[in-house]
Amino acid sequence: MVDGVVGTGGEPESSDSLRTFGAVVQALREHAGLSREEFGDLVGLSKHTVASLELGRRMPDPTFPDRAEGVLGNTGALRKSAPCLSRQPGLAAWFRRWARLEATAITLYTYECRLIPGLLQTEAYARTLFTNQLPPMDDEQIEAQWAARAERQRLLRERPNTAFAFILEEHLFRRHTGGLEVTRKLIDHVLAIAELRNVEIQVMPTEQETHAGLDGPMRLLETPENKWFAYCEGQESGQFIADSKVVSMLQMRYARMRSQALTLKDSLSLLQRMRGEL
């Protein structure tokens, strides 16, 4: 489980939009007189993958509509309907409620100690995570994962009135996940994001005598109705938290961490120094 995105064996939970899209694919395929295997050969998929698509069990990869349209008569039905599926491809069922709230939140706080949060990842960094997942993922799954992540990242720029705050452990950058070049571009990307007026990024130094976040990563959000929710994620599961007492406790911990982490200015200075060392 990485930032709400499913790994192998964890296809997105079927939804009305996925089932409708799959039914259209099946109807067009049958109208064209093609078996699933024949259609799969023409679009570069196995017959089993075609079956999963038609049954609404699998999110199509971003290039599937164009490939399929050429085989199924260029009706335009798949190209026009595919964007309706793009909001949550590859998202695990337990993450979807959070993702829906995230899309309209007016405040989003994130503390992360395991990896760079999905909203801040570069494509190269994200693909490093995906390709190192165990059990391994195939190319289609990796493409679906990146499509999901890239779609979510639009929140940072499309919601300028939403306040985003991140507290990131220093060691996330010093681990050099993906190699030095991936890390250089990652730091450059994070520094660029930090220039947005609605984004605050703080670094928690590795040497820190007191730390309010030792119980693990957390996310907090505030809805337009000024209600607060939290989300905590583990290896293969996630916990959506609506209990106001628990959310209040996590807010206190996050507030304490903000005082324990480096200031905004010092955090950016540290990132710039780390970038110069690479």
Tab-separated table of N, CA, C and O in Angstrom, residues 5-126:
chain	number	residue	atom	x	y	z
A	5	VAL	N	-2.686	3.944	-3.025
A	5	VAL	CA	-2.753	3.279	-4.318
A	5	VAL	C	-2.528	1.795	-4.140
A	5	VAL	O	-1.617	1.375	-3.437
A	6	VAL	N	-3.353	0.995	-4.776
A	6	VAL	CA	-3.276	-0.441	-4.590
A	6	VAL	C	-2.089	-1.035	-5.317
A	6	VAL	O	-1.616	-0.523	-6.316
A	7	GLY	N	-1.588	-2.162	-4.788
A	7	GLY	CA	-0.520	-2.892	-5.440
A	7	GLY	C	-1.085	-4.039	-6.240
A	7	GLY	O	-2.242	-4.057	-6.616
A	8	THR	N	-0.282	-5.044	-6.492
A	8	THR	CA	-0.741	-6.172	-7.257
A	8	THR	C	-1.834	-6.888	-6.510
A	8	THR	O	-1.835	-6.991	-5.301
A	9	GLY	N	-2.761	-7.434	-7.278
A	9	GLY	CA	-3.852	-8.156	-6.667
A	9	GLY	C	-4.869	-7.241	-6.045
A	9	GLY	O	-5.855	-7.687	-5.487
A	10	GLY	N	-4.673	-5.925	-6.168
A	10	GLY	CA	-5.590	-4.985	-5.554
A	10	GLY	C	-6.179	-4.043	-6.568
A	10	GLY	O	-6.022	-2.851	-6.450
A	11	GLU	N	-6.844	-4.568	-7.574
A	11	GLU	CA	-7.457	-3.722	-8.576
A	11	GLU	C	-8.490	-2.835	-7.915
A	11	GLU	O	-9.066	-3.168	-6.896
A	12	PRO	N	-8.761	-1.651	-8.504
A	12	PRO	CA	-9.718	-0.772	-7.900
A	12	PRO	C	-11.081	-1.431	-7.768
A	12	PRO	O	-11.509	-2.169	-8.632
A	13	GLU	N	-11.736	-1.142	-6.662
A	13	GLU	CA	-13.050	-1.699	-6.420
A	13	GLU	C	-13.995	-1.278	-7.539
A	13	GLU	O	-13.998	-0.139	-7.986
A	14	SER	N	-14.829	-2.206	-8.020
A	14	SER	CA	-15.727	-1.899	-9.110
A	14	SER	C	-16.673	-0.772	-8.728
A	14	SER	O	-17.076	-0.637	-7.585
A	15	SER	N	-17.009	0.071	-9.702
A	15	SER	CA	-17.921	1.185	-9.485
A	15	SER	C	-18.880	1.255	-10.655
A	15	SER	O	-18.708	0.577	-11.678
A	16	ASP	N	-19.912	2.078	-10.544
A	16	ASP	CA	-20.870	2.218	-11.642
A	16	ASP	C	-20.179	2.701	-12.907
A	16	ASP	O	-20.477	2.223	-14.006
A	17	SER	N	-19.256	3.656	-12.761
A	17	SER	CA	-18.590	4.194	-13.955
A	17	SER	C	-17.712	3.143	-14.619
A	17	SER	O	-17.678	3.042	-15.851
A	18	LEU	N	-17.003	2.341	-13.808
A	18	LEU	CA	-16.163	1.288	-14.379
A	18	LEU	C	-17.016	0.230	-15.074
A	18	LEU	O	-16.678	-0.236	-16.161
A	19	ARG	N	-18.117	-0.160	-14.429
A	19	ARG	CA	-18.982	-1.188	-15.032
A	19	ARG	C	-19.636	-0.676	-16.314
A	19	ARG	O	-19.759	-1.421	-17.289
A	20	THR	N	-20.030	0.592	-16.326
A	20	THR	CA	-20.643	1.163	-17.531
A	20	THR	C	-19.630	1.236	-18.661
A	20	THR	O	-19.928	0.869	-19.812
A	21	PHE	N	-18.429	1.689	-18.354
A	21	PHE	CA	-17.379	1.761	-19.371
A	21	PHE	C	-17.090	0.363	-19.920
A	21	PHE	O	-16.980	0.171	-21.136
A	22	GLY	N	-16.995	-0.619	-19.016
A	22	GLY	CA	-16.731	-1.992	-19.448
A	22	GLY	C	-17.830	-2.541	-20.327
A	22	GLY	O	-17.570	-3.256	-21.310
A	23	ALA	N	-19.084	-2.201	-19.990
A	23	ALA	CA	-20.206	-2.683	-20.802
A	23	ALA	C	-20.160	-2.095	-22.209
A	23	ALA	O	-20.486	-2.772	-23.197
A	24	VAL	N	-19.739	-0.825	-22.313
A	24	VAL	CA	-19.614	-0.193	-23.636
A	24	VAL	C	-18.513	-0.877	-24.446
A	24	VAL	O	-18.673	-1.156	-25.639
A	25	VAL	N	-17.384	-1.162	-23.792
A	25	VAL	CA	-16.300	-1.874	-24.471
A	25	VAL	C	-16.799	-3.223	-24.999
A	25	VAL	O	-16.562	-3.592	-26.149
A	26	GLN	N	-17.510	-3.952	-24.139
A	26	GLN	CA	-18.006	-5.268	-24.534
A	26	GLN	C	-18.989	-5.168	-25.693
A	26	GLN	O	-18.920	-5.951	-26.659
A	27	ALA	N	-19.906	-4.207	-25.623
A	27	ALA	CA	-20.897	-4.059	-26.692
A	27	ALA	C	-20.234	-3.719	-28.020
A	27	ALA	O	-20.592	-4.285	-29.071
A	28	LEU	N	-19.266	-2.819	-27.999
A	28	LEU	CA	-18.567	-2.452	-29.234
A	28	LEU	C	-17.734	-3.617	-29.763
A	28	LEU	O	-17.658	-3.836	-30.984
A	29	ARG	N	-17.116	-4.358	-28.851
A	29	ARG	CA	-16.318	-5.516	-29.283
A	29	ARG	C	-17.205	-6.563	-29.949
A	29	ARG	O	-16.866	-7.085	-31.023
A	30	GLU	N	-18.338	-6.868	-29.319
A	30	GLU	CA	-19.239	-7.872	-29.883
A	30	GLU	C	-19.836	-7.400	-31.193
A	30	GLU	O	-20.035	-8.200	-32.131
A	31	HIS	N	-20.132	-6.108	-31.302
A	31	HIS	CA	-20.647	-5.559	-32.564
A	31	HIS	C	-19.617	-5.695	-33.680
A	31	HIS	O	-19.969	-5.904	-34.853
A	32	ALA	N	-18.338	-5.601	-33.301
A	32	ALA	CA	-17.263	-5.745	-34.286
A	32	ALA	C	-16.985	-7.213	-34.610
A	32	ALA	O	-16.158	-7.515	-35.485
A	33	GLY	N	-17.655	-8.130	-33.917
A	33	GLY	CA	-17.484	-9.558	-34.185
A	33	GLY	C	-16.156	-10.115	-33.700
A	33	GLY	O	-15.646	-11.073	-34.281
A	34	LEU	N	-15.626	-9.537	-32.620
A	34	LEU	CA	-14.330	-9.974	-32.110
A	34	LEU	C	-14.498	-10.712	-30.790
A	34	LEU	O	-15.302	-10.315	-29.937
A	35	SER	N	-13.723	-11.770	-30.608
A	35	SER	CA	-13.668	-12.435	-29.308
A	35	SER	C	-12.774	-11.603	-28.392
A	35	SER	O	-12.058	-10.699	-28.845
A	36	ARG	N	-12.801	-11.899	-27.113
A	36	ARG	CA	-11.931	-11.171	-26.194
A	36	ARG	C	-10.468	-11.375	-26.539
A	36	ARG	O	-9.652	-10.447	-26.445
A	37	GLU	N	-10.122	-12.586	-26.934
A	37	GLU	CA	-8.732	-12.870	-27.295
A	37	GLU	C	-8.331	-12.100	-28.546
A	37	GLU	O	-7.239	-11.522	-28.604
A	38	GLU	N	-9.215	-12.069	-29.548
A	38	GLU	CA	-8.906	-11.348	-30.792
A	38	GLU	C	-8.773	-9.849	-30.531
A	38	GLU	O	-7.852	-9.192	-31.031
A	39	PHE	N	-9.688	-9.319	-29.753
A	39	PHE	CA	-9.622	-7.901	-29.424
A	39	PHE	C	-8.354	-7.586	-28.628
A	39	PHE	O	-7.663	-6.595	-28.888
A	40	GLY	N	-8.035	-8.467	-27.674
A	40	GLY	CA	-6.843	-8.277	-26.868
A	40	GLY	C	-5.573	-8.241	-27.711
A	40	GLY	O	-4.684	-7.417	-27.489
A	41	ASP	N	-5.499	-9.130	-28.700
A	41	ASP	CA	-4.332	-9.151	-29.584
A	41	ASP	C	-4.186	-7.831	-30.338
A	41	ASP	O	-3.077	-7.344	-30.574
A	42	LEU	N	-5.309	-7.225	-30.700
A	42	LEU	CA	-5.279	-5.990	-31.488
A	42	LEU	C	-4.921	-4.760	-30.652
A	42	LEU	O	-4.384	-3.781	-31.181
A	43	VAL	N	-5.217	-4.810	-29.368
A	43	VAL	CA	-4.927	-3.641	-28.514
A	43	VAL	C	-3.798	-3.903	-27.525
A	43	VAL	O	-3.487	-3.064	-26.672
A	44	GLY	N	-3.174	-5.078	-27.619
A	44	GLY	CA	-2.024	-5.377	-26.768
A	44	GLY	C	-2.361	-5.781	-25.353
A	44	GLY	O	-1.616	-5.478	-24.414
A	45	LEU	N	-3.495	-6.489	-25.171
A	45	LEU	CA	-3.894	-6.956	-23.850
A	45	LEU	C	-4.205	-8.441	-23.892
A	45	LEU	O	-4.577	-8.973	-24.943
A	46	SER	N	-4.092	-9.099	-22.754
A	46	SER	CA	-4.487	-10.500	-22.682
A	46	SER	C	-6.014	-10.589	-22.632
A	46	SER	O	-6.698	-9.629	-22.269
A	47	LYS	N	-6.550	-11.753	-22.970
A	47	LYS	CA	-8.006	-11.907	-22.928
A	47	LYS	C	-8.521	-11.775	-21.497
A	47	LYS	O	-9.657	-11.337	-21.269
A	48	HIS	N	-7.684	-12.134	-20.527
A	48	HIS	CA	-8.080	-12.013	-19.130
A	48	HIS	C	-8.182	-10.542	-18.715
A	48	HIS	O	-9.094	-10.160	-17.970
A	49	THR	N	-7.265	-9.717	-19.221
A	49	THR	CA	-7.324	-8.290	-18.935
A	49	THR	C	-8.545	-7.668	-19.590
A	49	THR	O	-9.221	-6.812	-19.001
A	50	VAL	N	-8.839	-8.089	-20.815
A	50	VAL	CA	-10.042	-7.600	-21.498
A	50	VAL	C	-11.282	-7.942	-20.687
A	50	VAL	O	-12.180	-7.119	-20.501
A	51	ALA	N	-11.324	-9.175	-20.166
A	51	ALA	CA	-12.472	-9.592	-19.353
A	51	ALA	C	-12.597	-8.713	-18.113
A	51	ALA	O	-13.709	-8.296	-17.751
A	52	SER	N	-11.467	-8.405	-17.468
A	52	SER	CA	-11.498	-7.559	-16.273
A	52	SER	C	-12.013	-6.160	-16.598
A	52	SER	O	-12.781	-5.566	-15.837
A	53	LEU	N	-11.594	-5.631	-17.754
A	53	LEU	CA	-12.064	-4.316	-18.176
A	53	LEU	C	-13.569	-4.333	-18.422
A	53	LEU	O	-14.298	-3.439	-17.980
A	54	GLU	N	-14.040	-5.349	-19.120
A	54	GLU	CA	-15.459	-5.413	-19.479
A	54	GLU	C	-16.357	-5.640	-18.271
A	54	GLU	O	-17.523	-5.231	-18.264
A	55	LEU	N	-15.823	-6.268	-17.253
A	55	LEU	CA	-16.594	-6.522	-16.039
A	55	LEU	C	-16.476	-5.390	-15.020
A	55	LEU	O	-17.051	-5.455	-13.941
A	56	GLY	N	-15.724	-4.350	-15.397
A	56	GLY	CA	-15.581	-3.205	-14.498
A	56	GLY	C	-14.658	-3.440	-13.332
A	56	GLY	O	-14.723	-2.733	-12.318
A	57	ARG	N	-13.775	-4.421	-13.461
A	57	ARG	CA	-12.873	-4.752	-12.362
A	57	ARG	C	-11.519	-4.087	-12.491
A	57	ARG	O	-10.723	-4.106	-11.557
A	58	ARG	N	-11.215	-3.528	-13.645
A	58	ARG	CA	-9.887	-2.957	-13.878
A	58	ARG	C	-10.027	-1.572	-14.497
A	58	ARG	O	-10.852	-1.350	-15.382
A	59	MET	N	-9.207	-0.652	-14.018
A	59	MET	CA	-9.141	0.676	-14.594
A	59	MET	C	-8.328	0.631	-15.880
A	59	MET	O	-7.211	0.116	-15.892
A	60	PRO	N	-8.859	1.113	-17.012
A	60	PRO	CA	-8.077	1.105	-18.254
A	60	PRO	C	-6.890	2.046	-18.147
A	60	PRO	O	-6.977	3.090	-17.478
A	61	ASP	N	-5.792	1.693	-18.786
A	61	ASP	CA	-4.652	2.592	-18.767
A	61	ASP	C	-4.955	3.794	-19.665
A	61	ASP	O	-5.869	3.752	-20.496
A	62	PRO	N	-4.210	4.889	-19.523
A	62	PRO	CA	-4.537	6.131	-20.240
A	62	PRO	C	-4.573	6.007	-21.757
A	62	PRO	O	-5.270	6.781	-22.421
A	63	THR	N	-3.826	5.056	-22.324
A	63	THR	CA	-3.783	4.951	-23.791
A	63	THR	C	-4.806	3.971	-24.350
A	63	THR	O	-4.964	3.876	-25.564
A	64	PHE	N	-5.507	3.267	-23.475
A	64	PHE	CA	-6.452	2.252	-23.945
A	64	PHE	C	-7.557	2.814	-24.841
A	64	PHE	O	-7.856	2.226	-25.906
A	65	PRO	N	-8.229	3.921	-24.475
A	65	PRO	CA	-9.309	4.414	-25.335
A	65	PRO	C	-8.875	4.666	-26.772
A	65	PRO	O	-9.590	4.303	-27.719
A	66	ASP	N	-7.707	5.275	-26.959
A	66	ASP	CA	-7.238	5.544	-28.319
A	66	ASP	C	-6.941	4.249	-29.071
A	66	ASP	O	-7.271	4.113	-30.258
A	67	ARG	N	-6.303	3.292	-28.375
A	67	ARG	CA	-6.003	2.016	-29.030
A	67	ARG	C	-7.286	1.282	-29.402
A	67	ARG	O	-7.416	0.733	-30.499
A	68	ALA	N	-8.251	1.296	-28.490
A	68	ALA	CA	-9.485	0.548	-28.709
A	68	ALA	C	-10.374	1.195	-29.767
A	68	ALA	O	-11.027	0.496	-30.549
A	69	GLU	N	-10.409	2.517	-29.790
A	69	GLU	CA	-11.266	3.209	-30.763
A	69	GLU	C	-10.923	2.805	-32.190
A	69	GLU	O	-11.808	2.580	-33.016
A	70	GLY	N	-9.630	2.699	-32.491
A	70	GLY	CA	-9.220	2.333	-33.838
A	70	GLY	C	-9.663	0.945	-34.247
A	70	GLY	O	-9.839	0.656	-35.434
A	71	VAL	N	-9.859	0.084	-33.258
A	71	VAL	CA	-10.266	-1.297	-33.523
A	71	VAL	C	-11.790	-1.438	-33.535
A	71	VAL	O	-12.343	-2.263	-34.261
A	72	LEU	N	-12.460	-0.570	-32.778
A	72	LEU	CA	-13.908	-0.729	-32.580
A	72	LEU	C	-14.760	0.288	-33.333
A	72	LEU	O	-15.917	0.515	-32.997
A	73	GLY	N	-14.200	0.895	-34.376
A	73	GLY	CA	-15.024	1.724	-35.246
A	73	GLY	C	-14.938	3.218	-35.053
A	73	GLY	O	-15.662	3.978	-35.711
A	74	ASN	N	-14.056	3.674	-34.168
A	74	ASN	CA	-13.888	5.108	-33.942
A	74	ASN	C	-15.207	5.830	-33.677
A	74	ASN	O	-15.506	6.884	-34.265
A	75	THR	N	-16.019	5.281	-32.784
A	75	THR	CA	-17.296	5.908	-32.437
A	75	THR	C	-17.116	7.120	-31.540
A	75	THR	O	-18.001	7.970	-31.440
A	76	GLY	N	-15.990	7.188	-30.842
A	76	GLY	CA	-15.745	8.272	-29.911
A	76	GLY	C	-16.295	8.010	-28.517
A	76	GLY	O	-16.039	8.776	-27.582
A	77	ALA	N	-17.042	6.924	-28.371
A	77	ALA	CA	-17.676	6.628	-27.081
A	77	ALA	C	-16.654	6.419	-25.975
A	77	ALA	O	-16.834	6.893	-24.846
A	78	LEU	N	-15.576	5.708	-26.281
A	78	LEU	CA	-14.577	5.416	-25.251
A	78	LEU	C	-13.757	6.644	-24.900
A	78	LEU	O	-13.455	6.899	-23.736
A	79	ARG	N	-13.388	7.420	-25.916
A	79	ARG	CA	-12.608	8.628	-25.643
A	79	ARG	C	-13.393	9.617	-24.788
A	79	ARG	O	-12.849	10.270	-23.896
A	80	LYS	N	-14.686	9.742	-25.062
A	80	LYS	CA	-15.490	10.716	-24.337
A	80	LYS	C	-15.834	10.254	-22.923
A	80	LYS	O	-16.004	11.072	-22.026
A	81	SER	N	-15.955	8.954	-22.741
A	81	SER	CA	-16.344	8.458	-21.424
A	81	SER	C	-15.152	8.217	-20.498
A	81	SER	O	-15.291	8.258	-19.272
A	82	ALA	N	-13.970	8.000	-21.062
A	82	ALA	CA	-12.791	7.691	-20.241
A	82	ALA	C	-12.459	8.757	-19.206
A	82	ALA	O	-12.083	8.425	-18.074
A	83	PRO	N	-12.574	10.069	-19.518
A	83	PRO	CA	-12.247	11.069	-18.498
A	83	PRO	C	-13.078	10.954	-17.229
A	83	PRO	O	-12.646	11.380	-16.157
A	84	CYS	N	-14.273	10.376	-17.339
A	84	CYS	CA	-15.111	10.211	-16.146
A	84	CYS	C	-14.515	9.186	-15.181
A	84	CYS	O	-14.908	9.121	-14.014
A	85	LEU	N	-13.565	8.387	-15.664
A	85	LEU	CA	-12.927	7.374	-14.831
A	85	LEU	C	-11.618	7.871	-14.239
A	85	LEU	O	-11.027	7.204	-13.414
A	86	SER	N	-11.163	9.022	-14.656
A	86	SER	CA	-9.786	9.427	-14.354
A	86	SER	C	-9.560	9.964	-12.958
A	86	SER	O	-8.432	10.139	-12.542
A	87	ARG	N	-10.627	10.219	-12.207
A	87	ARG	CA	-10.433	10.809	-10.895
A	87	ARG	C	-9.813	9.861	-9.887
A	87	ARG	O	-9.027	10.268	-9.058
A	88	GLN	N	-10.156	8.559	-9.951
A	88	GLN	CA	-9.657	7.662	-8.921
A	88	GLN	C	-9.156	6.334	-9.481
A	88	GLN	O	-9.443	5.280	-8.939
A	89	PRO	N	-8.372	6.329	-10.576
A	89	PRO	CA	-7.861	5.055	-11.045
A	89	PRO	C	-6.854	4.494	-10.053
A	89	PRO	O	-6.011	5.214	-9.553
A	90	GLY	N	-6.941	3.218	-9.767
A	90	GLY	CA	-5.954	2.584	-8.918
A	90	GLY	C	-6.056	2.904	-7.445
A	90	GLY	O	-5.202	2.501	-6.686
A	91	LEU	N	-7.057	3.635	-7.016
A	91	LEU	CA	-7.165	3.956	-5.604
A	91	LEU	C	-7.818	2.819	-4.841
A	91	LEU	O	-8.827	2.266	-5.270
A	92	ALA	N	-7.251	2.488	-3.714
A	92	ALA	CA	-7.803	1.416	-2.899
A	92	ALA	C	-9.145	1.840	-2.325
A	92	ALA	O	-9.400	3.012	-2.085
A	93	ALA	N	-10.002	0.847	-2.062
A	93	ALA	CA	-11.354	1.133	-1.599
A	93	ALA	C	-11.352	1.964	-0.323
A	93	ALA	O	-12.139	2.899	-0.163
A	94	TRP	N	-10.441	1.643	0.637
A	94	TRP	CA	-10.439	2.357	1.907
A	94	TRP	C	-9.919	3.783	1.777
A	94	TRP	O	-10.056	4.589	2.686
A	95	PHE	N	-9.276	4.115	0.650
A	95	PHE	CA	-8.744	5.455	0.452
A	95	PHE	C	-9.742	6.363	-0.265
A	95	PHE	O	-9.602	7.579	-0.253
A	96	ARG	N	-10.766	5.774	-0.881
A	96	ARG	CA	-11.626	6.557	-1.759
A	96	ARG	C	-12.426	7.612	-1.026
A	96	ARG	O	-12.629	8.715	-1.527
A	97	ARG	N	-12.918	7.315	0.163
A	97	ARG	CA	-13.673	8.320	0.906
A	97	ARG	C	-12.782	9.514	1.206
A	97	ARG	O	-13.195	10.664	1.080
A	98	TRP	N	-11.542	9.228	1.608
A	98	TRP	CA	-10.592	10.311	1.868
A	98	TRP	C	-10.322	11.104	0.599
A	98	TRP	O	-10.295	12.340	0.617
A	99	ALA	N	-10.124	10.425	-0.520
A	99	ALA	CA	-9.817	11.103	-1.783
A	99	ALA	C	-10.958	12.026	-2.205
A	99	ALA	O	-10.719	13.114	-2.738
A	100	ARG	N	-12.204	11.611	-1.959
A	100	ARG	CA	-13.339	12.467	-2.308
A	100	ARG	C	-13.327	13.744	-1.476
A	100	ARG	O	-13.571	14.839	-1.989
A	101	LEU	N	-13.035	13.619	-0.182
A	101	LEU	CA	-12.966	14.798	0.678
A	101	LEU	C	-11.758	15.660	0.334
A	101	LEU	O	-11.820	16.894	0.370
A	102	GLU	N	-10.655	15.006	0.011
A	102	GLU	CA	-9.418	15.703	-0.335
A	102	GLU	C	-9.632	16.648	-1.507
A	102	GLU	O	-9.050	17.735	-1.566
A	103	ALA	N	-10.477	16.246	-2.450
A	103	ALA	CA	-10.689	17.023	-3.675
A	103	ALA	C	-11.373	18.352	-3.413
A	103	ALA	O	-11.300	19.265	-4.250
A	104	THR	N	-12.054	18.497	-2.270
A	104	THR	CA	-12.761	19.745	-1.976
A	104	THR	C	-12.307	20.389	-0.664
A	104	THR	O	-12.864	21.413	-0.257
A	105	ALA	N	-11.321	19.810	-0.004
A	105	ALA	CA	-10.881	20.298	1.303
A	105	ALA	C	-10.353	21.725	1.216
A	105	ALA	O	-9.821	22.152	0.184
A	106	ILE	N	-10.494	22.467	2.317
A	106	ILE	CA	-9.937	23.819	2.363
A	106	ILE	C	-8.618	23.839	3.127
A	106	ILE	O	-7.864	24.808	3.052
A	107	THR	N	-8.323	22.755	3.865
A	107	THR	CA	-7.051	22.615	4.572
A	107	THR	C	-6.618	21.157	4.507
A	107	THR	O	-7.431	20.260	4.720
A	108	LEU	N	-5.354	20.933	4.211
A	108	LEU	CA	-4.803	19.580	4.157
A	108	LEU	C	-3.440	19.565	4.837
A	108	LEU	O	-2.522	20.267	4.412
A	109	TYR	N	-3.323	18.779	5.905
A	109	TYR	CA	-2.051	18.625	6.616
A	109	TYR	C	-1.545	17.202	6.414
A	109	TYR	O	-2.314	16.240	6.516
A	110	THR	N	-0.247	17.062	6.179
A	110	THR	CA	0.349	15.741	5.979
A	110	THR	C	1.654	15.635	6.747
A	110	THR	O	2.530	16.507	6.635
A	111	TYR	N	1.789	14.577	7.547
A	111	TYR	CA	3.081	14.235	8.147
A	111	TYR	C	3.479	12.879	7.600
A	111	TYR	O	2.693	11.932	7.606
A	112	GLU	N	4.712	12.769	7.114
A	112	GLU	CA	5.156	11.513	6.506
A	112	GLU	C	6.572	11.177	6.940
A	112	GLU	O	7.462	12.040	6.938
A	113	CYS	N	6.765	9.907	7.346
A	113	CYS	CA	8.079	9.444	7.801
A	113	CYS	C	8.577	8.257	6.985
A	113	CYS	O	9.678	7.760	7.226
A	114	ARG	N	7.777	7.777	6.012
A	114	ARG	CA	8.151	6.579	5.254
A	114	ARG	C	8.641	6.911	3.853
A	114	ARG	O	9.619	6.367	3.374
A	115	LEU	N	7.923	7.811	3.178
A	115	LEU	CA	8.261	8.182	1.809
A	115	LEU	C	7.703	9.562	1.516
A	115	LEU	O	6.883	10.084	2.259
A	116	ILE	N	8.164	10.168	0.442
A	116	ILE	CA	7.647	11.469	0.049
A	116	ILE	C	6.167	11.318	-0.294
A	116	ILE	O	5.797	10.410	-1.040
A	117	PRO	N	5.285	12.164	0.243
A	117	PRO	CA	3.856	12.028	-0.040
A	117	PRO	C	3.553	12.099	-1.539
A	117	PRO	O	4.252	12.782	-2.293
A	118	GLY	N	2.502	11.397	-1.942
A	118	GLY	CA	2.143	11.328	-3.357
A	118	GLY	C	1.959	12.685	-4.000
A	118	GLY	O	2.308	12.885	-5.169
A	119	LEU	N	1.402	13.653	-3.271
A	119	LEU	CA	1.170	14.977	-3.842
A	119	LEU	C	2.465	15.694	-4.202
A	119	LEU	O	2.451	16.633	-4.997
A	120	LEU	N	3.594	15.263	-3.632
A	120	LEU	CA	4.868	15.935	-3.873
A	120	LEU	C	5.832	15.117	-4.730
A	120	LEU	O	6.929	15.579	-5.034
A	121	GLN	N	5.458	13.923	-5.119
A	121	GLN	CA	6.388	13.041	-5.823
A	121	GLN	C	6.597	13.460	-7.280
A	121	GLN	O	5.687	13.956	-7.932
A	122	THR	N	7.802	13.226	-7.773
A	122	THR	CA	8.057	13.327	-9.210
A	122	THR	C	7.677	11.999	-9.852
A	122	THR	O	7.526	10.980	-9.170
A	123	GLU	N	7.553	12.001	-11.159
A	123	GLU	CA	7.212	10.753	-11.848
A	123	GLU	C	8.307	9.712	-11.650
A	123	GLU	O	8.018	8.536	-11.408
A	124	ALA	N	9.567	10.130	-11.725
A	124	ALA	CA	10.677	9.186	-11.585
A	124	ALA	C	10.689	8.566	-10.187
A	124	ALA	O	10.920	7.363	-10.022
A	125	TYR	N	10.435	9.382	-9.171
A	125	TYR	CA	10.398	8.875	-7.786
A	125	TYR	C	9.243	7.900	-7.622
A	125	TYR	O	9.402	6.811	-7.053
A	126	ALA	N	8.063	8.281	-8.128
A	126	ALA	CA	6.887	7.416	-7.998
A	126	ALA	C	7.110	6.092	-8.706
A	126	ALA	O	6.774	5.021	-8.183
